[in-house]
Coordinates of C-alpha atoms and ligand atoms in Angstrom, one line a residue:
X4 CA 55.0 -156.0 -14.1
X5 CA 55.5 -153.1 -16.0
X6 CA 54.4 -153.0 -19.7
X7 CA 54.7 -150.3 -22.0
X8 CA 51.0 -150.3 -23.9
X9 CA 51.5 -148.9 -27.5
X10 CA 48.8 -149.4 -30.5
X11 CA 48.7 -148.1 -34.3
X12 CA 52.0 -147.7 -35.0
X13 CA 51.1 -147.4 -38.8
X14 CA 55.0 -148.0 -39.9
X15 CA 54.5 -146.7 -43.7
X16 CA 52.2 -144.3 -42.8
X17 CA 52.2 -141.3 -45.3
X18 CA 50.2 -137.8 -44.1
X19 CA 49.1 -135.5 -47.0
X20 CA 51.7 -136.9 -49.0
X21 CA 54.6 -136.9 -46.8
X22 CA 56.3 -140.0 -45.5
X23 CA 56.1 -140.6 -41.9
X24 CA 59.1 -142.7 -41.7
X25 CA 61.6 -140.5 -40.1
X26 CA 59.2 -139.4 -38.1
X27 CA 58.1 -142.9 -36.5
X28 CA 62.3 -143.5 -36.3
X29 CA 62.3 -141.0 -34.0
X30 CA 59.5 -141.9 -32.0
X31 CA 60.0 -145.8 -31.7
X32 CA 64.1 -144.2 -30.4
X33 CA 62.2 -142.1 -28.1
X34 CA 60.1 -145.6 -26.9
X35 CA 63.2 -147.5 -26.0
X36 CA 64.2 -144.5 -24.3
X37 CA 61.3 -144.7 -21.6
X38 CA 61.3 -148.3 -21.6
X39 CA 65.2 -148.5 -20.2
X40 CA 64.1 -145.5 -17.9
X41 CA 61.4 -147.2 -16.5
X42 CA 62.0 -150.8 -16.3
X43 CA 59.7 -151.8 -18.8
X44 CA 59.1 -155.6 -19.0
X45 CA 56.8 -155.9 -21.9
X46 CA 55.5 -154.1 -24.9
X47 CA 52.1 -154.7 -26.3
X48 CA 51.8 -153.4 -29.5
X49 CA 47.7 -153.5 -29.9
X50 CA 47.5 -153.8 -34.2
X51 CA 48.0 -151.6 -37.0
X52 CA 51.7 -152.1 -37.2
X53 CA 51.5 -151.1 -40.6
X54 CA 49.6 -148.9 -42.3
X55 CA 49.0 -150.9 -45.1
X56 CA 48.6 -155.1 -46.1
X57 CA 51.7 -154.7 -48.5
X58 CA 53.9 -152.1 -46.5
X59 CA 57.1 -150.5 -47.5
X60 CA 60.0 -152.4 -47.6
X61 CA 61.4 -149.2 -45.3
X62 CA 58.7 -150.3 -42.8
X63 CA 59.6 -153.6 -42.5
X64 CA 63.2 -152.8 -41.7
X65 CA 62.1 -150.4 -39.1
X66 CA 59.8 -152.5 -37.3
X67 CA 62.5 -155.3 -37.9
X68 CA 65.1 -152.9 -35.7
X69 CA 62.5 -151.7 -33.2
X70 CA 61.8 -155.6 -32.3
X71 CA 65.9 -156.4 -32.4
X72 CA 66.8 -153.5 -30.3
X73 CA 63.3 -154.8 -27.9
X74 CA 64.9 -158.4 -28.0
X75 CA 68.3 -157.0 -27.3
X76 CA 67.1 -155.8 -23.8
X77 CA 65.3 -158.9 -23.1
X78 CA 61.7 -157.0 -23.1
X79 CA 59.2 -159.7 -24.8
X80 CA 56.7 -158.2 -27.0
X81 CA 53.1 -159.0 -27.3
X82 CA 51.4 -158.0 -30.8
X83 CA 48.0 -158.7 -32.4
X84 CA 47.2 -157.7 -36.2
X85 CA 45.1 -154.6 -37.0
X86 CA 42.7 -154.2 -39.3
X87 CA 45.7 -152.3 -41.6
X88 CA 47.7 -154.8 -41.3
X89 CA 47.9 -158.5 -43.3
X90 CA 47.6 -161.0 -40.8
X91 CA 49.2 -163.2 -43.1
X92 CA 52.6 -161.2 -43.9
X93 CA 52.5 -160.6 -39.9
X94 CA 52.5 -163.9 -39.1
X95 CA 55.9 -164.6 -41.2
X96 CA 58.2 -166.1 -38.9
X97 CA 56.0 -165.6 -36.0
X98 CA 56.9 -169.3 -34.6
X99 CA 60.7 -168.9 -35.2
X100 CA 60.3 -165.0 -33.3
X101 CA 58.6 -166.6 -30.9
X102 CA 61.7 -168.0 -29.3
X103 CA 63.3 -164.9 -29.0
X104 CA 60.1 -163.5 -26.7
X105 CA 58.4 -161.8 -29.6
X106 CA 54.9 -163.2 -29.6
X107 CA 53.2 -162.2 -32.5
X108 CA 49.3 -163.1 -33.6
X109 CA 48.5 -162.0 -36.9
X110 CA 45.6 -164.4 -38.3
X111 CA 42.9 -165.9 -36.3
X112 CA 42.8 -169.9 -36.4
X113 CA 39.7 -170.2 -33.8
X114 CA 41.4 -169.4 -31.0
X115 CA 43.6 -166.5 -29.1
X116 CA 47.1 -167.1 -29.1
X117 CA 47.7 -167.6 -25.2
X118 CA 51.3 -166.5 -23.6
X119 CA 52.0 -166.9 -20.1
X120 CA 55.2 -164.5 -19.1
X121 CA 56.2 -164.7 -15.4
X122 CA 57.1 -161.9 -12.6
X123 CA 57.3 -162.0 -8.6
X124 CA 53.2 -162.7 -8.3
X125 CA 54.2 -165.6 -10.4
X126 CA 52.6 -166.0 -14.1
X127 CA 50.6 -163.1 -15.9
X128 CA 48.6 -164.6 -19.0
X129 CA 48.3 -162.5 -22.1
X130 CA 45.7 -163.3 -24.4
X131 CA 46.3 -162.2 -28.0
X132 CA 43.2 -161.6 -30.3
X133 CA 43.8 -160.1 -33.0
X134 CA 41.6 -158.2 -35.3
X135 CA 38.8 -160.0 -36.4
X136 CA 35.4 -159.7 -38.3
X137 CA 32.2 -161.8 -37.3
X138 CA 32.5 -163.9 -40.4
X139 CA 35.9 -164.9 -39.4
X140 CA 35.0 -166.4 -36.2
X141 CA 31.9 -167.7 -37.2
X142 CA 34.1 -170.0 -39.9
X143 CA 36.4 -171.3 -36.9
X144 CA 33.7 -171.3 -34.4
X145 CA 30.2 -172.6 -36.6
X146 CA 28.6 -174.0 -33.4
X147 CA 28.8 -170.7 -31.6
X148 CA 26.3 -168.1 -32.1
X149 CA 27.1 -165.0 -33.8
X150 CA 25.5 -162.4 -35.5
X151 CA 27.5 -159.4 -35.1
X152 CA 30.9 -158.3 -33.7
X153 CA 30.2 -158.3 -30.3
X154 CA 28.7 -161.6 -29.9
X155 CA 31.5 -162.8 -32.1
X156 CA 34.3 -161.7 -29.9
X157 CA 32.7 -162.9 -27.0
X158 CA 32.4 -166.5 -28.5
X159 CA 36.3 -166.0 -29.9
X160 CA 37.4 -165.2 -26.3
X161 CA 35.2 -167.7 -25.0
X162 CA 37.3 -170.6 -26.4
X163 CA 40.2 -169.9 -24.1
X164 CA 41.0 -171.6 -20.4
X165 CA 42.5 -169.1 -18.6
X166 CA 46.0 -170.2 -18.3
X167 CA 46.6 -167.6 -15.0
X168 CA 44.5 -165.7 -12.7
X169 CA 46.0 -162.7 -14.1
X170 CA 45.2 -162.0 -17.7
X171 CA 45.5 -159.5 -19.9
X172 CA 44.0 -158.8 -23.3
X173 CA 45.7 -157.8 -26.3
X174 CA 42.8 -156.7 -29.2
X175 CA 42.1 -154.4 -31.7
X176 CA 38.7 -153.6 -32.1
X177 CA 35.9 -150.7 -31.8
X178 CA 35.1 -151.0 -28.5
X179 CA 32.5 -149.1 -26.3
X180 CA 31.4 -149.1 -22.9
X181 CA 27.4 -148.9 -22.3
X182 CA 26.4 -146.3 -25.3
X183 CA 29.1 -144.6 -25.1
X184 CA 30.8 -144.3 -27.7
X185 CA 34.6 -143.9 -27.8
X186 CA 36.3 -140.2 -28.9
X187 CA 37.5 -140.9 -32.5
X188 CA 40.9 -138.4 -33.5
X189 CA 40.2 -138.0 -36.6
X190 CA 42.5 -141.3 -38.7
X191 CA 40.6 -144.1 -38.0
X192 CA 39.5 -145.8 -40.8
X193 CA 37.5 -148.7 -41.8
X194 CA 35.6 -151.1 -39.8
X195 CA 34.3 -148.0 -38.0
X196 CA 30.6 -147.1 -38.2
X197 CA 28.4 -144.9 -37.3
X198 CA 26.5 -146.0 -34.1
X199 CA 27.6 -148.9 -32.3
X200 CA 26.5 -152.3 -34.6
X201 CA 30.3 -153.2 -35.2
X202 CA 31.5 -152.2 -31.4
X203 CA 32.0 -154.9 -29.1
X204 CA 30.8 -153.9 -24.8
X205 CA 33.8 -153.5 -22.8
X206 CA 31.9 -155.7 -20.3
X207 CA 32.9 -159.0 -22.5
X208 CA 36.2 -158.0 -20.8
X209 CA 35.5 -158.9 -17.6
X210 CA 38.1 -161.7 -16.9
X211 CA 40.6 -159.7 -17.7
X212 CA 42.7 -157.4 -15.5
X213 CA 43.6 -155.1 -18.5
X214 CA 42.8 -155.0 -21.9
X215 CA 44.9 -153.2 -23.8
X216 CA 43.3 -152.0 -27.0
X217 CA 44.0 -151.0 -30.6
X218 CA 41.9 -148.7 -33.2
X219 CA 41.0 -145.6 -32.1
X220 CA 44.2 -143.2 -32.0
X221 CA 43.4 -140.8 -29.0
X222 CA 44.2 -142.6 -26.4
X223 CA 41.5 -143.1 -23.7
X224 CA 40.3 -145.2 -21.2
X225 CA 36.5 -147.2 -22.0
X226 CA 34.2 -147.0 -19.4
X227 CA 37.0 -148.1 -16.8
X228 CA 40.9 -147.6 -16.4
X229 CA 41.7 -151.2 -16.9
X230 CA 40.3 -151.1 -20.2
X231 CA 42.0 -148.9 -22.7
X232 CA 43.2 -147.8 -26.0
X233 CA 46.9 -146.5 -26.5
X234 CA 46.1 -144.4 -29.1
X235 CA 48.7 -144.0 -32.1
X236 CA 52.2 -142.9 -31.1
X237 CA 52.1 -139.8 -33.5
X238 CA 49.5 -137.9 -34.9
X239 CA 48.1 -139.1 -38.5
X240 CA 45.9 -136.5 -39.4
X241 CA 45.1 -132.7 -39.6
X242 CA 42.3 -133.2 -37.5
X243 CA 44.7 -134.8 -34.6
X244 CA 46.3 -131.1 -34.2
X245 CA 47.9 -130.2 -31.1
X246 CA 47.3 -134.1 -29.8
X247 CA 49.2 -135.1 -27.1
X248 CA 50.2 -138.2 -28.1
X249 CA 51.4 -141.1 -25.7
X250 CA 52.4 -144.4 -24.8
X251 CA 50.6 -146.5 -21.4
X252 CA 52.6 -147.5 -18.8
X253 CA 51.0 -150.1 -17.1
X254 CA 51.7 -151.8 -14.0
X255 CA 50.5 -155.0 -12.8
X256 CA 50.5 -156.0 -9.1
X257 CA 49.5 -159.2 -7.4
X258 CA 46.2 -158.6 -8.4
X259 CA 45.7 -156.4 -11.2
X260 CA 46.4 -153.2 -12.3
X261 CA 48.1 -150.6 -9.9
X262 CA 48.8 -148.0 -11.7
X263 CA 48.8 -146.3 -15.0
X264 CA 50.6 -143.6 -16.4
X265 CA 50.6 -141.7 -19.7
X266 CA 54.2 -141.0 -21.1
X267 CA 54.1 -138.3 -23.0
X268 CA 55.7 -138.3 -26.7
X269 CA 57.8 -135.6 -28.3
X270 CA 57.5 -135.7 -32.4
X271 CA 60.3 -135.2 -34.4
X272 CA 58.0 -132.5 -36.1
X273 CA 54.9 -131.1 -34.3
X274 CA 51.5 -130.8 -36.4
X275 CA 50.2 -127.3 -35.8
X276 CA 46.9 -125.6 -37.3
X277 CA 47.5 -121.8 -37.8
X278 CA 45.0 -119.6 -38.9
X279 CA 45.3 -116.0 -40.0
X280 CA 46.2 -113.8 -42.9
X281 CA 49.2 -115.5 -45.0
X282 CA 51.3 -112.3 -44.8
X283 CA 51.5 -112.9 -40.9
X284 CA 51.6 -116.2 -40.9
X285 CA 54.9 -116.2 -42.6
X286 CA 55.8 -113.2 -41.3
X287 CA 57.5 -114.8 -38.6
X288 CA 57.3 -118.2 -38.6
X289 CA 58.2 -120.8 -35.6
X290 CA 59.3 -124.1 -35.4
X291 CA 59.7 -124.0 -39.2
X292 CA 59.9 -127.8 -39.3
X293 CA 56.8 -128.4 -38.3
X294 CA 53.7 -129.7 -40.3
X295 CA 51.4 -126.9 -40.7
X296 CA 47.9 -126.9 -42.0
X297 CA 46.7 -123.2 -42.6
X298 CA 43.4 -121.3 -42.6
X299 CA 44.0 -118.5 -44.5
X300 CA 41.7 -115.7 -43.2
X301 CA 43.0 -113.3 -46.2
X302 CA 39.4 -112.2 -48.2
X303 CA 39.9 -113.8 -51.7
X304 CA 42.2 -116.8 -52.5
X305 CA 46.0 -115.9 -53.2
X306 CA 47.9 -116.9 -56.1
X307 CA 50.9 -118.9 -54.4
X308 CA 49.7 -118.9 -51.3
X309 CA 51.0 -122.5 -50.8
X310 CA 54.5 -121.6 -52.3
X311 CA 54.9 -118.6 -50.1
X312 CA 53.8 -120.6 -46.8
X313 CA 56.2 -123.3 -47.9
X314 CA 59.0 -121.0 -48.0
X315 CA 58.3 -120.4 -44.5
X316 CA 57.2 -124.1 -43.2
X317 CA 58.6 -126.3 -45.9
X318 CA 56.3 -128.8 -44.7
X319 CA 53.4 -127.4 -44.6
X320 CA 50.6 -130.0 -45.5
X321 CA 47.5 -128.1 -46.2
X322 CA 46.0 -124.9 -47.0
X323 CA 42.7 -123.8 -46.7
X324 CA 40.5 -120.0 -46.6
X325 CA 38.6 -118.8 -44.3
X326 CA 37.7 -115.5 -44.4
X327 CA 36.4 -113.4 -41.7
X328 CA 32.8 -113.2 -40.9
X329 CA 32.1 -116.5 -42.8
X330 CA 30.9 -119.5 -40.6
X331 CA 33.9 -122.2 -39.2
X332 CA 33.2 -125.7 -40.3
X333 CA 33.6 -127.8 -37.6
X334 CA 37.3 -129.5 -37.0
X335 CA 35.8 -132.4 -35.9
X336 CA 32.5 -133.4 -38.2
X337 CA 31.8 -136.3 -35.5
X338 CA 30.8 -133.8 -32.9
X339 CA 29.1 -131.5 -35.7
X340 CA 26.9 -134.8 -36.6
X341 CA 26.4 -136.0 -32.7
X342 CA 22.6 -136.7 -31.7
X343 CA 21.0 -135.3 -35.2
X344 CA 18.5 -137.5 -36.4
X345 CA 18.8 -139.2 -39.9
X346 CA 16.6 -137.1 -41.9
X347 CA 17.9 -133.8 -40.7
X348 CA 22.0 -135.3 -41.6
X349 CA 20.4 -136.4 -44.9
X350 CA 18.3 -133.2 -45.3
X351 CA 21.7 -130.7 -44.6
X352 CA 24.1 -133.5 -47.0
X353 CA 21.3 -132.8 -49.8
X354 CA 21.4 -129.2 -49.2
X355 CA 24.7 -129.2 -49.8
X356 CA 25.0 -131.1 -52.8
X357 CA 22.4 -129.3 -54.7
X358 CA 21.6 -126.2 -53.1
X359 CA 18.3 -126.5 -52.4
X360 CA 15.9 -128.1 -49.9
X361 CA 14.2 -131.8 -50.3
X362 CA 10.7 -131.2 -51.2
X363 CA 7.9 -132.9 -49.4
X364 CA 7.8 -135.7 -51.4
X365 CA 11.4 -136.3 -52.1
X366 CA 11.3 -135.9 -47.7
X367 CA 8.5 -139.1 -47.6
X368 CA 11.0 -141.0 -50.7
X369 CA 14.0 -140.8 -48.3
X370 CA 11.8 -141.5 -45.0
X371 CA 10.6 -145.1 -47.0
X372 CA 14.3 -146.2 -48.2
X373 CA 15.5 -145.6 -44.9
X374 CA 12.4 -147.6 -43.1
X375 CA 13.1 -150.2 -46.2
X376 CA 17.0 -150.2 -45.6
X377 CA 17.2 -150.8 -41.4
X378 CA 14.2 -154.3 -42.4
X379 CA 17.1 -155.6 -44.2
X380 CA 20.0 -155.0 -41.8
Ligands
MN18 MN1 44.6 -147.6 -36.6

């Protein structure tokens, strides 16, 4: 079976005040074209279908259109809620939609939804695990030993009796392999935390031939090829400037995954980061409809800089300064803080906020607080 794995559509999202709905419609049309071209037999939506629990009406209309188009092509859809979705709203009419081959798991009721589709090799099971917090699972499975996200997801999956030898998991969680954190894209939001406390070990998915994940906006494998994040289909944050987005085509054969391909997606407007003096940036603009983040290297702030920039690039989203010779702020803060000890991070933060370093007494006080906090965790 040829699956198209998508996630984090975030329909209805605004980026820096810009409504992305037209861009989203454009990319969904492209995805439909890819479905036709590659003979996709099922589409997986691994959560964060909408950007907010109460999405704008136009976002609902867009999803309605997309699901209808897939249904007209007789392509089943397997969808779960993400942390951005309202689980209840996403469940609206899900019983009726299931009759049309649109399988949606919004709420977790104590057991993931299991859907069995068939291909030439027989049954293929989809386990649809909506986004869950440990407390939700604990509520429905009071007998299970649940201390964190990892044990919660394990317990939630353990309830299911395998319905076919070949099983695919659809989930929206923070999944890690060993101690290796996934590479964030920049636009993920809660419940991400520093470290791996709220994360799930990919080893929990050993019973599945493929785990279609959502939550991290950068497409990537987690430890092994068959555990993957599809990533968002569009750049949703300026930190994602220049990131190649894709849809993941997975071919499942007799014994499991046979081939995985990342099909590149081309946005209606690219998101680009330009650096240089303003006069130079606006002198010969190219692809002027793109979403632009400009870092100006002019020695002093310029009046009307944004107005000038927008005259050349009407969709300029952000403007900042980095006069020549000054240190650049790292574009990816996660890389900058990675591996730094807590004391050092706090010292940096304090110095930045207060313009002075911590005194020895303060350092000790912070150390004490930190120790107390870790005891109460
Ligand atoms: Mn997301």
